[in-house]
Amino acid sequence: MSSKAKWYVVHTYSGYENKVKVNLEKTIENRGMQDLIFDIQIPLEEVVEIKDDKKRTVMRKKFPGYVIVKMIMTAETWYVVRNTRGVTGFVGPASKPVPLTDEEIEAMGIERQTIVLNFALGDSVKIKSGPLENFVGVVDEINMEKKKIRVIVSMFERETPVELEFNQVEVLV
């Protein structure tokens, strides 16, 4: 069921983000809606503040006035969220909620996509697409942040490093 759920942005009164989260969690519990509303988040970021010549690290809301909710949109879930104390509405045209894209979710740091790689450093791989399609090389570097790998390909009797997307290669067995 949770695979059908999408993330939605809910607008709140400024400073009411935590109260909205607590109230919504209580409502979900009381109405038994855990199978429709899965997660409520207030994205935070670490910020270094300098006050009285002293540095200190504090957690600050990334998007003040907003709460992010993972739910399956139905008339009932819309009503429950929309009528929670402190909520002014969903983000979207004419109060029609628009779900966040996977890219937006990852950029906001709400949910990380876990990537399972079927290759490791030193493995021989075949390039599936791009200008070097069907070339064979050895995995030299894996960059999880950029979702890219560096493969050393032998071209014209020279070792040439090539940067590729994870999905552009397959392991040779």
JSON list of C-alpha atoms in Angstrom, two decimals:
[
{"chain": "A", "resi": 1, "resn": "MET", "atom": "CA", "xyz": [0.00, 0.00, 0.00]},
{"chain": "A", "resi": 2, "resn": "SER", "atom": "CA", "xyz": [2.75, 2.48, 0.91]},
{"chain": "A", "resi": 3, "resn": "SER", "atom": "CA", "xyz": [4.10, 2.25, -2.66]},
{"chain": "A", "resi": 4, "resn": "LYS", "atom": "CA", "xyz": [0.94, 4.10, -3.82]},
{"chain": "A", "resi": 5, "resn": "ALA", "atom": "CA", "xyz": [1.56, 6.86, -1.27]},
{"chain": "A", "resi": 6, "resn": "LYS", "atom": "CA", "xyz": [3.02, 10.17, -2.40]},
{"chain": "A", "resi": 7, "resn": "TRP", "atom": "CA", "xyz": [4.55, 13.12, -0.57]},
{"chain": "A", "resi": 8, "resn": "TYR", "atom": "CA", "xyz": [2.44, 16.27, -0.35]},
{"chain": "A", "resi": 9, "resn": "VAL", "atom": "CA", "xyz": [3.31, 19.73, 0.96]},
{"chain": "A", "resi": 10, "resn": "VAL", "atom": "CA", "xyz": [0.94, 21.14, 3.57]},
{"chain": "A", "resi": 11, "resn": "HIS", "atom": "CA", "xyz": [0.95, 24.88, 4.38]},
{"chain": "A", "resi": 12, "resn": "THR", "atom": "CA", "xyz": [0.66, 25.79, 8.06]},
{"chain": "A", "resi": 13, "resn": "TYR", "atom": "CA", "xyz": [0.53, 28.91, 10.16]},
{"chain": "A", "resi": 14, "resn": "SER", "atom": "CA", "xyz": [4.09, 30.09, 10.77]},
{"chain": "A", "resi": 15, "resn": "GLY", "atom": "CA", "xyz": [5.50, 28.48, 13.90]},
{"chain": "A", "resi": 16, "resn": "TYR", "atom": "CA", "xyz": [2.75, 25.83, 14.01]},
{"chain": "A", "resi": 17, "resn": "GLU", "atom": "CA", "xyz": [4.70, 23.11, 12.12]},
{"chain": "A", "resi": 18, "resn": "ASN", "atom": "CA", "xyz": [5.39, 20.96, 15.21]},
{"chain": "A", "resi": 19, "resn": "LYS", "atom": "CA", "xyz": [1.83, 21.39, 16.56]},
{"chain": "A", "resi": 20, "resn": "VAL", "atom": "CA", "xyz": [0.39, 20.37, 13.17]},
{"chain": "A", "resi": 21, "resn": "LYS", "atom": "CA", "xyz": [2.61, 17.28, 13.13]},
{"chain": "A", "resi": 22, "resn": "VAL", "atom": "CA", "xyz": [1.55, 16.25, 16.68]},
{"chain": "A", "resi": 23, "resn": "ASN", "atom": "CA", "xyz": [-2.17, 16.96, 16.03]},
{"chain": "A", "resi": 24, "resn": "LEU", "atom": "CA", "xyz": [-2.10, 15.05, 12.74]},
{"chain": "A", "resi": 25, "resn": "GLU", "atom": "CA", "xyz": [-0.34, 12.05, 14.36]},
{"chain": "A", "resi": 26, "resn": "LYS", "atom": "CA", "xyz": [-3.01, 11.98, 17.11]},
{"chain": "A", "resi": 27, "resn": "THR", "atom": "CA", "xyz": [-5.82, 12.12, 14.54]},
{"chain": "A", "resi": 28, "resn": "ILE", "atom": "CA", "xyz": [-4.26, 9.31, 12.48]},
{"chain": "A", "resi": 29, "resn": "GLU", "atom": "CA", "xyz": [-3.95, 7.19, 15.64]},
{"chain": "A", "resi": 30, "resn": "ASN", "atom": "CA", "xyz": [-7.52, 7.93, 16.79]},
{"chain": "A", "resi": 31, "resn": "ARG", "atom": "CA", "xyz": [-9.11, 7.24, 13.39]},
{"chain": "A", "resi": 32, "resn": "GLY", "atom": "CA", "xyz": [-6.90, 4.23, 12.60]},
{"chain": "A", "resi": 33, "resn": "MET", "atom": "CA", "xyz": [-5.59, 5.77, 9.37]},
{"chain": "A", "resi": 34, "resn": "GLN", "atom": "CA", "xyz": [-2.03, 4.39, 9.58]},
{"chain": "A", "resi": 35, "resn": "ASP", "atom": "CA", "xyz": [-2.62, 2.51, 6.31]},
{"chain": "A", "resi": 36, "resn": "LEU", "atom": "CA", "xyz": [-3.41, 5.78, 4.48]},
{"chain": "A", "resi": 37, "resn": "ILE", "atom": "CA", "xyz": [-1.13, 8.40, 6.07]},
{"chain": "A", "resi": 38, "resn": "PHE", "atom": "CA", "xyz": [2.38, 7.00, 6.57]},
{"chain": "A", "resi": 39, "resn": "ASP", "atom": "CA", "xyz": [4.78, 9.78, 7.52]},
{"chain": "A", "resi": 40, "resn": "ILE", "atom": "CA", "xyz": [4.84, 13.45, 8.52]},
{"chain": "A", "resi": 41, "resn": "GLN", "atom": "CA", "xyz": [8.09, 15.40, 8.33]},
{"chain": "A", "resi": 42, "resn": "ILE", "atom": "CA", "xyz": [9.39, 18.86, 9.06]},
{"chain": "A", "resi": 43, "resn": "PRO", "atom": "CA", "xyz": [12.66, 19.10, 7.07]},
{"chain": "A", "resi": 44, "resn": "LEU", "atom": "CA", "xyz": [15.47, 20.51, 9.23]},
{"chain": "A", "resi": 45, "resn": "GLU", "atom": "CA", "xyz": [18.97, 21.73, 8.39]},
{"chain": "A", "resi": 46, "resn": "GLU", "atom": "CA", "xyz": [22.06, 22.27, 10.49]},
{"chain": "A", "resi": 47, "resn": "VAL", "atom": "CA", "xyz": [23.06, 25.94, 10.70]},
{"chain": "A", "resi": 48, "resn": "VAL", "atom": "CA", "xyz": [26.06, 27.53, 12.43]},
{"chain": "A", "resi": 49, "resn": "GLU", "atom": "CA", "xyz": [25.05, 30.61, 14.41]},
{"chain": "A", "resi": 50, "resn": "ILE", "atom": "CA", "xyz": [27.48, 33.16, 15.82]},
{"chain": "A", "resi": 51, "resn": "LYS", "atom": "CA", "xyz": [26.14, 34.90, 18.89]},
{"chain": "A", "resi": 52, "resn": "ASP", "atom": "CA", "xyz": [28.29, 36.86, 21.38]},
{"chain": "A", "resi": 53, "resn": "ASP", "atom": "CA", "xyz": [31.43, 35.70, 19.48]},
{"chain": "A", "resi": 54, "resn": "LYS", "atom": "CA", "xyz": [30.49, 32.06, 20.11]},
{"chain": "A", "resi": 55, "resn": "LYS", "atom": "CA", "xyz": [29.81, 29.56, 17.35]},
{"chain": "A", "resi": 56, "resn": "ARG", "atom": "CA", "xyz": [27.09, 27.01, 17.88]},
{"chain": "A", "resi": 57, "resn": "THR", "atom": "CA", "xyz": [25.30, 24.59, 15.63]},
{"chain": "A", "resi": 58, "resn": "VAL", "atom": "CA", "xyz": [21.50, 24.62, 15.69]},
{"chain": "A", "resi": 59, "resn": "MET", "atom": "CA", "xyz": [18.79, 22.78, 13.79]},
{"chain": "A", "resi": 60, "resn": "ARG", "atom": "CA", "xyz": [16.53, 25.12, 11.84]},
{"chain": "A", "resi": 61, "resn": "LYS", "atom": "CA", "xyz": [13.44, 24.44, 9.73]},
{"chain": "A", "resi": 62, "resn": "LYS", "atom": "CA", "xyz": [14.34, 24.31, 6.02]},
{"chain": "A", "resi": 63, "resn": "PHE", "atom": "CA", "xyz": [10.85, 25.40, 4.98]},
{"chain": "A", "resi": 64, "resn": "PRO", "atom": "CA", "xyz": [9.16, 27.42, 7.74]},
{"chain": "A", "resi": 65, "resn": "GLY", "atom": "CA", "xyz": [5.38, 27.26, 7.45]},
{"chain": "A", "resi": 66, "resn": "TYR", "atom": "CA", "xyz": [5.35, 23.87, 5.69]},
{"chain": "A", "resi": 67, "resn": "VAL", "atom": "CA", "xyz": [4.97, 20.23, 6.70]},
{"chain": "A", "resi": 68, "resn": "ILE", "atom": "CA", "xyz": [5.57, 17.32, 4.30]},
{"chain": "A", "resi": 69, "resn": "VAL", "atom": "CA", "xyz": [3.08, 14.41, 4.49]},
{"chain": "A", "resi": 70, "resn": "LYS", "atom": "CA", "xyz": [3.37, 10.97, 2.87]},
{"chain": "A", "resi": 71, "resn": "MET", "atom": "CA", "xyz": [-0.11, 9.65, 2.21]},
{"chain": "A", "resi": 72, "resn": "ILE", "atom": "CA", "xyz": [-2.51, 8.06, -0.20]},
{"chain": "A", "resi": 73, "resn": "MET", "atom": "CA", "xyz": [-4.80, 10.86, -1.36]},
{"chain": "A", "resi": 74, "resn": "THR", "atom": "CA", "xyz": [-8.46, 10.08, -0.75]},
{"chain": "A", "resi": 75, "resn": "ALA", "atom": "CA", "xyz": [-11.40, 12.31, 0.15]},
{"chain": "A", "resi": 76, "resn": "GLU", "atom": "CA", "xyz": [-11.03, 11.18, 3.78]},
{"chain": "A", "resi": 77, "resn": "THR", "atom": "CA", "xyz": [-7.26, 11.79, 4.04]},
{"chain": "A", "resi": 78, "resn": "TRP", "atom": "CA", "xyz": [-7.63, 15.16, 2.31]},
{"chain": "A", "resi": 79, "resn": "TYR", "atom": "CA", "xyz": [-10.34, 16.13, 4.80]},
{"chain": "A", "resi": 80, "resn": "VAL", "atom": "CA", "xyz": [-8.37, 14.98, 7.86]},
{"chain": "A", "resi": 81, "resn": "VAL", "atom": "CA", "xyz": [-5.18, 16.84, 6.88]},
{"chain": "A", "resi": 82, "resn": "ARG", "atom": "CA", "xyz": [-7.00, 19.94, 5.61]},
{"chain": "A", "resi": 83, "resn": "ASN", "atom": "CA", "xyz": [-9.03, 20.24, 8.83]},
{"chain": "A", "resi": 84, "resn": "THR", "atom": "CA", "xyz": [-6.14, 19.74, 11.25]},
{"chain": "A", "resi": 85, "resn": "ARG", "atom": "CA", "xyz": [-5.73, 22.77, 13.55]},
{"chain": "A", "resi": 86, "resn": "GLY", "atom": "CA", "xyz": [-2.99, 25.05, 12.16]},
{"chain": "A", "resi": 87, "resn": "VAL", "atom": "CA", "xyz": [-3.22, 23.83, 8.55]},
{"chain": "A", "resi": 88, "resn": "THR", "atom": "CA", "xyz": [-4.11, 26.48, 5.96]},
{"chain": "A", "resi": 89, "resn": "GLY", "atom": "CA", "xyz": [-4.19, 24.08, 3.01]},
{"chain": "A", "resi": 90, "resn": "PHE", "atom": "CA", "xyz": [-2.26, 21.91, 0.59]},
{"chain": "A", "resi": 91, "resn": "VAL", "atom": "CA", "xyz": [0.24, 23.36, -1.86]},
{"chain": "A", "resi": 92, "resn": "GLY", "atom": "CA", "xyz": [-1.18, 23.22, -5.37]},
{"chain": "A", "resi": 93, "resn": "PRO", "atom": "CA", "xyz": [-3.53, 25.13, -7.67]},
{"chain": "A", "resi": 94, "resn": "ALA", "atom": "CA", "xyz": [-6.96, 25.88, -6.13]},
{"chain": "A", "resi": 95, "resn": "SER", "atom": "CA", "xyz": [-6.18, 23.68, -3.09]},
{"chain": "A", "resi": 96, "resn": "LYS", "atom": "CA", "xyz": [-5.80, 20.65, -5.37]},
{"chain": "A", "resi": 97, "resn": "PRO", "atom": "CA", "xyz": [-2.78, 18.88, -3.85]},
{"chain": "A", "resi": 98, "resn": "VAL", "atom": "CA", "xyz": [0.13, 18.23, -6.20]},
{"chain": "A", "resi": 99, "resn": "PRO", "atom": "CA", "xyz": [2.48, 15.40, -5.14]},
{"chain": "A", "resi": 100, "resn": "LEU", "atom": "CA", "xyz": [6.23, 16.01, -5.03]},
{"chain": "A", "resi": 101, "resn": "THR", "atom": "CA", "xyz": [8.41, 14.33, -7.66]},
{"chain": "A", "resi": 102, "resn": "ASP", "atom": "CA", "xyz": [11.11, 11.82, -6.66]},
{"chain": "A", "resi": 103, "resn": "GLU", "atom": "CA", "xyz": [13.76, 14.41, -7.58]},
{"chain": "A", "resi": 104, "resn": "GLU", "atom": "CA", "xyz": [12.17, 17.03, -5.31]},
{"chain": "A", "resi": 105, "resn": "ILE", "atom": "CA", "xyz": [11.92, 14.55, -2.45]},
{"chain": "A", "resi": 106, "resn": "GLU", "atom": "CA", "xyz": [15.58, 13.59, -2.72]},
{"chain": "A", "resi": 107, "resn": "ALA", "atom": "CA", "xyz": [16.71, 17.24, -3.11]},
{"chain": "A", "resi": 108, "resn": "MET", "atom": "CA", "xyz": [14.79, 18.15, 0.05]},
{"chain": "A", "resi": 109, "resn": "GLY", "atom": "CA", "xyz": [16.46, 15.29, 1.90]},
{"chain": "A", "resi": 110, "resn": "ILE", "atom": "CA", "xyz": [13.12, 13.81, 2.95]},
{"chain": "A", "resi": 111, "resn": "GLU", "atom": "CA", "xyz": [13.65, 10.33, 1.64]},
{"chain": "A", "resi": 112, "resn": "ARG", "atom": "CA", "xyz": [16.80, 8.78, 0.25]},
{"chain": "A", "resi": 113, "resn": "GLN", "atom": "CA", "xyz": [16.53, 6.26, -2.55]},
{"chain": "A", "resi": 114, "resn": "THR", "atom": "CA", "xyz": [18.67, 3.26, -1.68]},
{"chain": "A", "resi": 115, "resn": "ILE", "atom": "CA", "xyz": [20.69, 2.06, -4.61]},
{"chain": "A", "resi": 116, "resn": "VAL", "atom": "CA", "xyz": [21.81, -1.54, -4.81]},
{"chain": "A", "resi": 117, "resn": "LEU", "atom": "CA", "xyz": [24.80, -1.94, -7.09]},
{"chain": "A", "resi": 118, "resn": "ASN", "atom": "CA", "xyz": [25.53, -5.30, -8.67]},
{"chain": "A", "resi": 119, "resn": "PHE", "atom": "CA", "xyz": [29.16, -4.34, -9.35]},
{"chain": "A", "resi": 120, "resn": "ALA", "atom": "CA", "xyz": [32.17, -3.34, -7.26]},
{"chain": "A", "resi": 121, "resn": "LEU", "atom": "CA", "xyz": [35.60, -1.80, -7.74]},
{"chain": "A", "resi": 122, "resn": "GLY", "atom": "CA", "xyz": [37.71, -3.95, -10.05]},
{"chain": "A", "resi": 123, "resn": "ASP", "atom": "CA", "xyz": [34.73, -5.70, -11.71]},
{"chain": "A", "resi": 124, "resn": "SER", "atom": "CA", "xyz": [34.65, -6.04, -15.50]},
{"chain": "A", "resi": 125, "resn": "VAL", "atom": "CA", "xyz": [31.61, -4.34, -16.99]},
{"chain": "A", "resi": 126, "resn": "LYS", "atom": "CA", "xyz": [30.10, -3.92, -20.45]},
{"chain": "A", "resi": 127, "resn": "ILE", "atom": "CA", "xyz": [28.79, -0.50, -21.47]},
{"chain": "A", "resi": 128, "resn": "LYS", "atom": "CA", "xyz": [25.09, -0.81, -22.47]},
{"chain": "A", "resi": 129, "resn": "SER", "atom": "CA", "xyz": [24.47, 2.65, -23.91]},
{"chain": "A", "resi": 130, "resn": "GLY", "atom": "CA", "xyz": [26.13, 5.82, -25.08]},
{"chain": "A", "resi": 131, "resn": "PRO", "atom": "CA", "xyz": [28.95, 6.46, -27.56]},
{"chain": "A", "resi": 132, "resn": "LEU", "atom": "CA", "xyz": [31.04, 3.60, -26.12]},
{"chain": "A", "resi": 133, "resn": "GLU", "atom": "CA", "xyz": [28.26, 1.01, -26.29]},
{"chain": "A", "resi": 134, "resn": "ASN", "atom": "CA", "xyz": [29.54, -2.61, -26.22]},
{"chain": "A", "resi": 135, "resn": "PHE", "atom": "CA", "xyz": [32.99, -1.59, -24.94]},
{"chain": "A", "resi": 136, "resn": "VAL", "atom": "CA", "xyz": [34.30, -3.53, -21.96]},
{"chain": "A", "resi": 137, "resn": "GLY", "atom": "CA", "xyz": [36.13, -1.93, -19.05]},
{"chain": "A", "resi": 138, "resn": "VAL", "atom": "CA", "xyz": [37.04, -2.21, -15.38]},
{"chain": "A", "resi": 139, "resn": "VAL", "atom": "CA", "xyz": [35.27, -0.25, -12.60]},
{"chain": "A", "resi": 140, "resn": "ASP", "atom": "CA", "xyz": [37.85, 2.18, -11.19]},
{"chain": "A", "resi": 141, "resn": "GLU", "atom": "CA", "xyz": [35.73, 4.48, -9.01]},
{"chain": "A", "resi": 142, "resn": "ILE", "atom": "CA", "xyz": [32.14, 4.57, -7.67]},
{"chain": "A", "resi": 143, "resn": "ASN", "atom": "CA", "xyz": [30.59, 7.94, -6.75]},
{"chain": "A", "resi": 144, "resn": "MET", "atom": "CA", "xyz": [27.33, 7.33, -4.82]},
{"chain": "A", "resi": 145, "resn": "GLU", "atom": "CA", "xyz": [26.48, 11.05, -4.48]},
{"chain": "A", "resi": 146, "resn": "LYS", "atom": "CA", "xyz": [26.58, 11.75, -8.22]},
{"chain": "A", "resi": 147, "resn": "LYS", "atom": "CA", "xyz": [25.31, 8.23, -9.06]},
{"chain": "A", "resi": 148, "resn": "LYS", "atom": "CA", "xyz": [28.21, 7.79, -11.47]},
{"chain": "A", "resi": 149, "resn": "ILE", "atom": "CA", "xyz": [31.08, 5.38, -11.94]},
{"chain": "A", "resi": 150, "resn": "ARG", "atom": "CA", "xyz": [34.47, 5.68, -13.63]},
{"chain": "A", "resi": 151, "resn": "VAL", "atom": "CA", "xyz": [35.35, 2.79, -15.91]},
{"chain": "A", "resi": 152, "resn": "ILE", "atom": "CA", "xyz": [38.81, 2.29, -17.44]},
{"chain": "A", "resi": 153, "resn": "VAL", "atom": "CA", "xyz": [38.29, 1.30, -21.08]},
{"chain": "A", "resi": 154, "resn": "SER", "atom": "CA", "xyz": [41.08, 0.14, -23.39]},
{"chain": "A", "resi": 155, "resn": "MET", "atom": "CA", "xyz": [40.85, 2.15, -26.63]},
{"chain": "A", "resi": 156, "resn": "PHE", "atom": "CA", "xyz": [43.55, 2.21, -29.32]},
{"chain": "A", "resi": 157, "resn": "GLU", "atom": "CA", "xyz": [45.84, 0.31, -26.94]},
{"chain": "A", "resi": 158, "resn": "ARG", "atom": "CA", "xyz": [45.43, 3.06, -24.31]},
{"chain": "A", "resi": 159, "resn": "GLU", "atom": "CA", "xyz": [43.74, 3.03, -20.92]},
{"chain": "A", "resi": 160, "resn": "THR", "atom": "CA", "xyz": [41.00, 5.70, -21.00]},
{"chain": "A", "resi": 161, "resn": "PRO", "atom": "CA", "xyz": [38.84, 6.67, -17.99]},
{"chain": "A", "resi": 162, "resn": "VAL", "atom": "CA", "xyz": [35.15, 7.12, -18.82]},
{"chain": "A", "resi": 163, "resn": "GLU", "atom": "CA", "xyz": [32.46, 8.51, -16.48]},
{"chain": "A", "resi": 164, "resn": "LEU", "atom": "CA", "xyz": [29.11, 6.74, -16.78]},
{"chain": "A", "resi": 165, "resn": "GLU", "atom": "CA", "xyz": [25.71, 6.54, -15.08]},
{"chain": "A", "resi": 166, "resn": "PHE", "atom": "CA", "xyz": [25.03, 3.43, -12.98]},
{"chain": "A", "resi": 167, "resn": "ASN", "atom": "CA", "xyz": [22.39, 2.22, -15.44]},
{"chain": "A", "resi": 168, "resn": "GLN", "atom": "CA", "xyz": [24.76, 2.44, -18.43]},
{"chain": "A", "resi": 169, "resn": "VAL", "atom": "CA", "xyz": [26.75, -0.65, -17.46]},
{"chain": "A", "resi": 170, "resn": "GLU", "atom": "CA", "xyz": [26.16, -4.33, -16.80]},
{"chain": "A", "resi": 171, "resn": "VAL", "atom": "CA", "xyz": [28.45, -6.78, -15.04]},
{"chain": "A", "resi": 172, "resn": "LEU", "atom": "CA", "xyz": [30.22, -9.38, -17.13]},
{"chain": "A", "resi": 173, "resn": "VAL", "atom": "CA", "xyz": [29.81, -12.82, -15.60]}
]
